[in-house]
Amino acid sequence: MSEAPKQPHSPYFLDWAWANKLLVLPIVLALMFSLCGGCFGLAYISSLQSLRKNPLHMKSVEAARGNEQVVKELGLPIEGGFISEGKIEVDDEMQQGYADCTIPISGPIGTAKLFVKAKLEAGAWTINSLQASLENSGQIVTIIDPDAVPEEKPEAVE
């Protein structure tokens, strides 16, 4: 019996790929899923970064930095994390909305969560209530008291 002579190996990738179709398919699919996942992950992270630059987020974290008890418990600098829970509804056309959300914050000594209730009117956020739940001590510190927020004064009628 005579065996068919073996062909020499080709140095070209396409020749190898054609000869090993079943091996190439999972490799190509894995590359496609990796690229798609990377693109979606990048879009997700960039959208979360834009939330950190939100005026409500910045005002809330800045108010926490100004509270002595929070600074004493967390240390400086205090950094804000991503808005993790809650609801923010904004009508861009009318420039109004509201927020009831949680923002994690951390410093070199500890971590905390900010509980924010705010209102958007005429494109400007007003924080109605801001409390910090300090993880180390378990205390809840009121930074902005809802009862201390001044009432809107009625406009004078001419």
XYZ file of N, CA and C in Angstrom:
474
model
N 0.834 -1.173 0.000
C 0.000 0.000 0.000
C 0.879 1.236 0.000
N 0.465 2.143 -0.770
C 1.249 3.375 -0.834
C 0.459 4.520 -0.214
N 1.149 5.359 0.520
C 0.517 6.520 1.154
C 0.699 7.716 0.251
N -0.299 8.601 0.329
C -0.199 9.831 -0.454
C 0.899 10.692 0.159
N 1.691 11.275 -0.697
C 2.769 12.109 -0.155
C 2.187 13.338 0.552
N 2.774 13.692 1.708
C 2.326 14.868 2.454
C 2.849 16.112 1.772
N 1.966 17.116 1.761
C 2.396 18.381 1.177
C 3.207 19.152 2.222
N 4.188 19.896 1.772
C 4.988 20.670 2.727
C 4.131 21.779 3.345
N 4.463 22.145 4.588
C 3.725 23.213 5.267
C 3.995 24.541 4.587
N 2.896 25.280 4.395
C 3.013 26.599 3.773
C 3.299 27.634 4.857
N 4.154 28.588 4.597
C 4.448 29.614 5.603
C 3.364 30.698 5.685
N 2.354 30.634 4.855
C 1.320 31.667 4.815
C 0.188 31.336 5.773
N -0.262 32.358 6.532
C -1.318 32.172 7.524
C -2.631 31.738 6.881
N -2.969 32.296 5.754
C -4.245 31.955 5.120
C -4.293 30.486 4.705
N -3.166 29.952 4.289
C -3.149 28.525 3.953
C -3.386 27.689 5.202
N -2.756 28.078 6.306
C -2.954 27.355 7.568
C -4.410 27.494 8.038
N -4.968 28.721 7.935
C -6.341 28.968 8.375
C -7.323 28.139 7.554
N -7.113 28.053 6.263
C -8.018 27.272 5.420
C -7.950 25.789 5.775
N -6.762 25.313 6.093
C -6.594 23.908 6.443
C -7.146 23.603 7.844
N -7.227 24.607 8.727
C -7.672 24.415 10.109
C -8.891 25.288 10.418
N -9.923 25.178 9.588
C -11.114 26.032 9.717
C -11.758 25.933 11.099
N -11.808 24.768 11.667
C -12.469 24.592 12.954
C -11.701 25.246 14.098
N -10.421 25.434 13.964
C -9.641 26.130 14.986
C -9.745 27.643 14.846
N -9.882 28.126 13.631
C -9.901 29.562 13.374
C -11.222 30.185 13.833
N -12.323 29.488 13.669
C -13.637 30.043 14.006
C -13.738 30.493 15.469
N -13.365 29.695 16.458
C -13.438 30.183 17.841
C -12.496 31.355 18.108
N -11.356 31.370 17.437
C -10.415 32.479 17.627
C -11.016 33.775 17.093
N -11.607 33.715 15.918
C -12.226 34.907 15.323
C -13.405 35.369 16.173
N -14.228 34.457 16.640
C -15.372 34.833 17.483
C -14.911 35.455 18.802
N -13.877 34.900 19.398
C -13.359 35.461 20.653
C -12.822 36.874 20.438
N -12.141 37.108 19.334
C -11.647 38.451 19.028
C -12.797 39.434 18.808
N -13.829 38.998 18.109
C -14.979 39.871 17.865
C -15.679 40.229 19.173
N -15.908 39.240 20.035
C -16.555 39.514 21.325
C -15.688 40.417 22.200
N -14.394 40.230 22.160
C -13.490 41.071 22.955
C -13.536 42.517 22.485
N -13.507 42.711 21.173
C -13.561 44.072 20.638
C -14.897 44.743 20.958
N -15.986 44.016 20.778
C -17.308 44.587 21.083
C -17.442 44.888 22.569
N -17.003 43.969 23.415
C -17.063 44.186 24.857
C -16.208 45.356 25.286
N -15.058 45.499 24.680
C -14.182 46.625 24.986
C -14.810 47.951 24.607
N -15.470 47.980 23.449
C -16.133 49.223 23.009
C -17.282 49.579 23.946
N -18.104 48.592 24.301
C -19.214 48.862 25.230
C -18.695 49.258 26.608
N -17.649 48.612 27.067
C -17.062 48.960 28.358
C -16.517 50.377 28.371
N -15.859 50.778 27.305
C -15.326 52.133 27.200
C -16.450 53.163 27.192
N -17.525 52.881 26.460
C -18.672 53.793 26.432
C -19.311 53.898 27.816
N -19.418 52.783 28.527
C -20.016 52.770 29.863
C -19.171 53.586 30.840
N -17.872 53.389 30.808
C -16.988 54.109 31.725
C -16.996 55.603 31.423
N -17.015 55.973 30.145
C -17.029 57.400 29.822
C -18.343 58.043 30.241
N -19.458 57.303 30.159
C -20.731 57.869 30.620
C -20.727 58.026 32.141
N -20.109 57.100 32.855
C -20.008 57.239 34.309
C -19.112 58.413 34.694
N -18.048 58.638 33.919
C -17.173 59.771 34.203
C -17.921 61.090 34.028
N -18.816 61.152 33.042
C -19.583 62.390 32.850
C -20.529 62.629 34.017
N -21.001 61.563 34.666
C -21.847 61.738 35.850
C -21.074 62.373 36.997
N -19.784 62.097 37.093
C -18.967 62.681 38.162
C -18.760 64.171 37.938
N -18.916 64.642 36.715
C -18.764 66.064 36.419
C -20.106 66.780 36.443
N -21.139 66.087 36.851
C -22.466 66.658 36.972
C -22.444 67.719 38.082
N -23.066 68.884 37.876
C -23.065 69.930 38.908
C -23.643 69.461 40.243
N -24.655 68.610 40.215
C -25.236 68.094 41.455
C -24.192 67.274 42.217
N -23.492 66.411 41.523
C -22.457 65.584 42.132
C -21.371 66.465 42.737
N -20.914 67.442 41.973
C -19.829 68.309 42.442
C -20.263 69.134 43.651
N -21.490 69.684 43.631
C -21.976 70.468 44.773
C -22.100 69.605 46.026
N -22.585 68.392 45.869
C -22.777 67.495 47.012
C -21.448 67.123 47.655
N -20.479 66.752 46.844
C -19.171 66.366 47.367
C -18.476 67.583 47.986
N -18.631 68.741 47.375
C -18.025 69.961 47.923
C -18.637 70.306 49.283
N -19.951 70.130 49.427
C -20.597 70.376 50.720
C -20.073 69.402 51.770
N -19.838 68.157 51.386
C -19.293 67.168 52.325
C -17.878 67.552 52.746
N -17.098 68.091 51.816
C -15.730 68.529 52.144
C -15.741 69.687 53.137
N -16.825 70.463 53.136
C -16.925 71.613 54.027
C -17.441 71.277 55.410
N -17.819 70.038 55.670
C -18.343 69.638 56.969
C -17.206 69.089 57.834
N -17.018 69.683 59.014
C -15.908 69.297 59.897
C -15.965 67.832 60.316
N -17.162 67.364 60.675
C -17.293 65.985 61.170
C -16.973 64.973 60.069
N -17.401 65.253 58.843
C -17.109 64.353 57.720
C -15.614 64.350 57.438
N -14.990 65.531 57.445
C -13.549 65.625 57.193
C -12.771 64.892 58.281
N -13.203 65.041 59.535
C -12.528 64.372 60.649
C -12.615 62.844 60.502
N -13.757 62.350 60.048
C -13.975 60.911 59.929
C -13.285 60.308 58.695
N -13.249 61.071 57.571
C -12.711 60.531 56.318
C -11.298 61.006 56.006
N -10.931 62.168 56.510
C -9.644 62.754 56.154
C -9.740 63.496 54.829
N -8.684 64.217 54.504
C -8.649 64.946 53.236
C -7.597 64.342 52.338
N -7.745 64.316 51.061
C -8.846 64.835 50.270
C -10.013 63.854 50.228
N -11.205 64.397 50.096
C -12.409 63.585 49.956
C -12.764 63.541 48.476
N -12.928 62.344 47.975
C -13.267 62.144 46.567
C -14.650 61.516 46.452
N -15.396 61.924 45.454
C -16.716 61.355 45.211
C -16.654 60.226 44.213
N -17.460 59.202 44.450
C -17.547 58.076 43.520
C -18.698 58.285 42.551
N -19.073 57.242 41.871
C -20.167 57.305 40.916
C -21.503 57.245 41.649
N -22.485 57.959 41.130
C -23.828 57.910 41.701
C -24.299 56.466 41.564
N -24.501 55.806 42.712
C -24.721 54.363 42.683
C -26.177 53.950 42.762
N -26.986 54.714 43.444
C -28.387 54.338 43.628
C -29.242 55.585 43.512
N -30.521 55.368 43.295
C -31.452 56.488 43.324
C -31.999 56.831 41.964
N -32.538 58.027 41.904
C -33.239 58.450 40.704
C -32.935 59.913 40.431
N -32.632 60.209 39.177
C -32.454 61.588 38.735
C -33.316 61.764 37.498
N -34.234 62.708 37.560
C -35.085 62.994 36.411
C -34.900 64.448 36.039
N -34.556 64.677 34.764
C -34.298 66.027 34.288
C -35.048 66.235 32.978
N -35.739 67.368 32.880
C -36.366 67.792 31.640
C -35.463 68.865 31.053
N -34.657 68.478 30.053
C -33.683 69.410 29.489
C -34.355 70.615 28.840
N -35.495 70.377 28.254
C -36.188 71.463 27.570
C -36.658 72.533 28.550
N -37.225 72.109 29.671
C -37.744 73.048 30.668
C -36.689 73.444 31.701
N -35.526 72.775 31.681
C -34.452 73.038 32.638
C -34.915 72.873 34.085
N -35.654 71.780 34.319
C -36.086 71.483 35.681
C -36.073 69.981 35.904
N -36.079 69.595 37.185
C -36.063 68.183 37.524
C -35.802 67.995 39.000
N -35.554 66.743 39.374
C -35.260 66.441 40.771
C -34.328 65.246 40.851
N -33.734 65.093 42.019
C -32.828 63.973 42.245
C -33.007 63.464 43.666
N -32.971 62.166 43.807
C -32.970 61.485 45.101
C -32.001 60.323 44.915
N -30.741 60.534 45.297
C -29.718 59.551 44.953
C -28.678 59.397 46.064
N -27.807 58.415 45.876
C -26.731 58.106 46.815
C -25.398 58.228 46.094
N -24.460 58.932 46.731
C -23.123 59.111 46.162
C -22.102 58.597 47.178
N -21.312 57.595 46.828
C -20.260 57.152 47.746
C -19.105 58.155 47.729
N -18.556 58.433 48.903
C -17.384 59.296 49.005
C -16.329 58.579 49.835
N -15.088 58.971 49.649
C -14.012 58.330 50.415
C -12.870 59.304 50.623
N -12.165 59.055 51.692
C -10.964 59.804 52.021
C -9.887 58.822 52.415
N -8.726 59.300 52.821
C -7.649 58.384 53.182
C -7.929 57.561 54.437
N -8.849 58.045 55.301
C -9.109 57.341 56.557
C -10.342 56.434 56.481
N -11.354 56.832 55.702
C -12.585 56.045 55.675
C -13.461 56.355 54.484
N -14.655 55.762 54.506
C -15.624 55.952 53.427
C -16.975 56.320 54.012
N -17.847 56.845 53.143
C -19.190 57.231 53.557
C -20.085 57.252 52.327
N -21.370 57.418 52.581
C -22.350 57.573 51.505
C -23.093 58.880 51.737
N -23.263 59.627 50.658
C -24.050 60.854 50.722
C -25.457 60.551 50.206
N -26.462 60.949 50.973
C -27.852 60.814 50.553
C -28.322 62.199 50.156
N -28.605 62.374 48.871
C -28.889 63.688 48.307
C -30.334 63.757 47.823
N -30.999 64.844 48.197
C -32.300 65.184 47.623
C -32.161 66.601 47.114
N -32.393 66.778 45.817
C -32.162 68.083 45.213
C -33.216 68.374 44.151
N -33.270 69.640 43.777
C -34.243 70.113 42.800
C -33.507 70.946 41.756
N -33.878 70.772 40.497
C -33.299 71.546 39.401
C -34.342 72.537 38.926
N -34.006 73.820 39.024
C -34.896 74.873 38.543
C -34.081 75.867 37.752
N -34.561 76.199 36.579
C -33.891 77.156 35.697
C -32.434 76.770 35.456
N -32.167 75.486 35.374
C -30.831 74.992 35.063
C -29.855 74.958 36.223
N -30.309 75.307 37.443
C -29.420 75.304 38.611
C -29.938 74.321 39.655
N -29.029 73.500 40.190
C -29.389 72.531 41.216
C -29.416 73.196 42.585
N -30.449 72.895 43.360
C -30.553 73.328 44.748
C -30.665 72.072 45.591
N -29.726 71.888 46.521
C -29.748 70.704 47.381
C -30.679 70.986 48.553
N -31.727 70.197 48.668
C -32.708 70.380 49.744
C -32.314 69.609 50.995
N -31.693 68.455 50.819
C -31.315 67.619 51.941
C -30.045 66.858 51.574
N -29.084 66.879 52.498
C -27.831 66.163 52.268
C -27.369 65.574 53.591
N -27.253 64.240 53.612
C -26.789 63.537 54.802
C -25.658 62.602 54.410
N -24.730 62.425 55.341
C -23.607 61.511 55.129
C -23.701 60.378 56.134
N -23.674 59.150 55.650
C -23.641 57.974 56.505
C -22.188 57.514 56.574
N -21.574 57.722 57.740
C -20.159 57.415 57.918
C -19.983 55.929 58.235
N -19.186 55.251 57.433
C -19.029 53.801 57.545
C -18.284 53.391 58.818
N -17.225 54.103 59.180
C -16.401 53.701 60.332
C -17.171 53.783 61.645
N -17.837 54.904 61.890
C -18.520 55.094 63.173
C -19.997 54.730 63.116
N -20.560 54.619 61.920
C -21.984 54.309 61.790
C -22.892 55.513 62.008
N -22.308 56.694 62.182
C -23.095 57.903 62.399
C -23.700 58.408 61.095
N -24.802 59.131 61.249
C -25.399 59.838 60.122
C -25.294 61.324 60.430
N -24.581 62.039 59.585
C -24.339 63.465 59.770
C -25.214 64.236 58.787
N -25.980 65.192 59.309
C -26.791 66.045 58.449
C -25.942 67.227 58.022
N -25.681 67.318 56.729
C -24.859 68.401 56.191
C -25.754 69.573 55.789
N -26.840 69.276 55.084
C -27.841 70.285 54.744
C -29.172 69.770 55.257
N -29.767 70.515 56.172
C -31.009 70.127 56.831
C -32.194 70.581 55.984
N -33.127 69.689 55.679
C -34.276 70.097 54.870
C -35.147 71.140 55.580
N -35.139 71.137 56.913
C -35.940 72.115 57.644
C -35.289 73.491 57.645
N -33.969 73.541 57.415
C -33.260 74.815 57.437
C -33.224 75.489 56.070
N -33.702 74.799 55.020
C -33.708 75.397 53.680
C -34.744 76.511 53.685
N -34.347 77.726 53.273
C -35.295 78.831 53.313
C -36.450 78.626 52.338
N -37.605 79.034 52.782
C -38.807 78.966 51.943
C -38.706 80.004 50.847
N -39.368 79.741 49.727
C -39.398 80.724 48.663
C -40.287 81.876 49.094
N -39.765 83.092 48.904
C -40.538 84.272 49.276
C -41.459 84.636 48.127
N -42.714 84.943 48.429
C -43.601 85.380 47.355
C -43.138 86.724 46.813
N -43.274 86.869 45.509
C -42.859 88.115 44.877
C -43.867 89.210 45.196
N -43.354 90.404 45.321
C -44.226 91.539 45.618
C -45.076 91.860 44.396
N -46.342 92.096 44.618
C -47.275 92.432 43.543
C -47.319 93.950 43.441
N -47.139 94.453 42.236
C -47.173 95.914 42.052
C -48.521 96.394 41.665
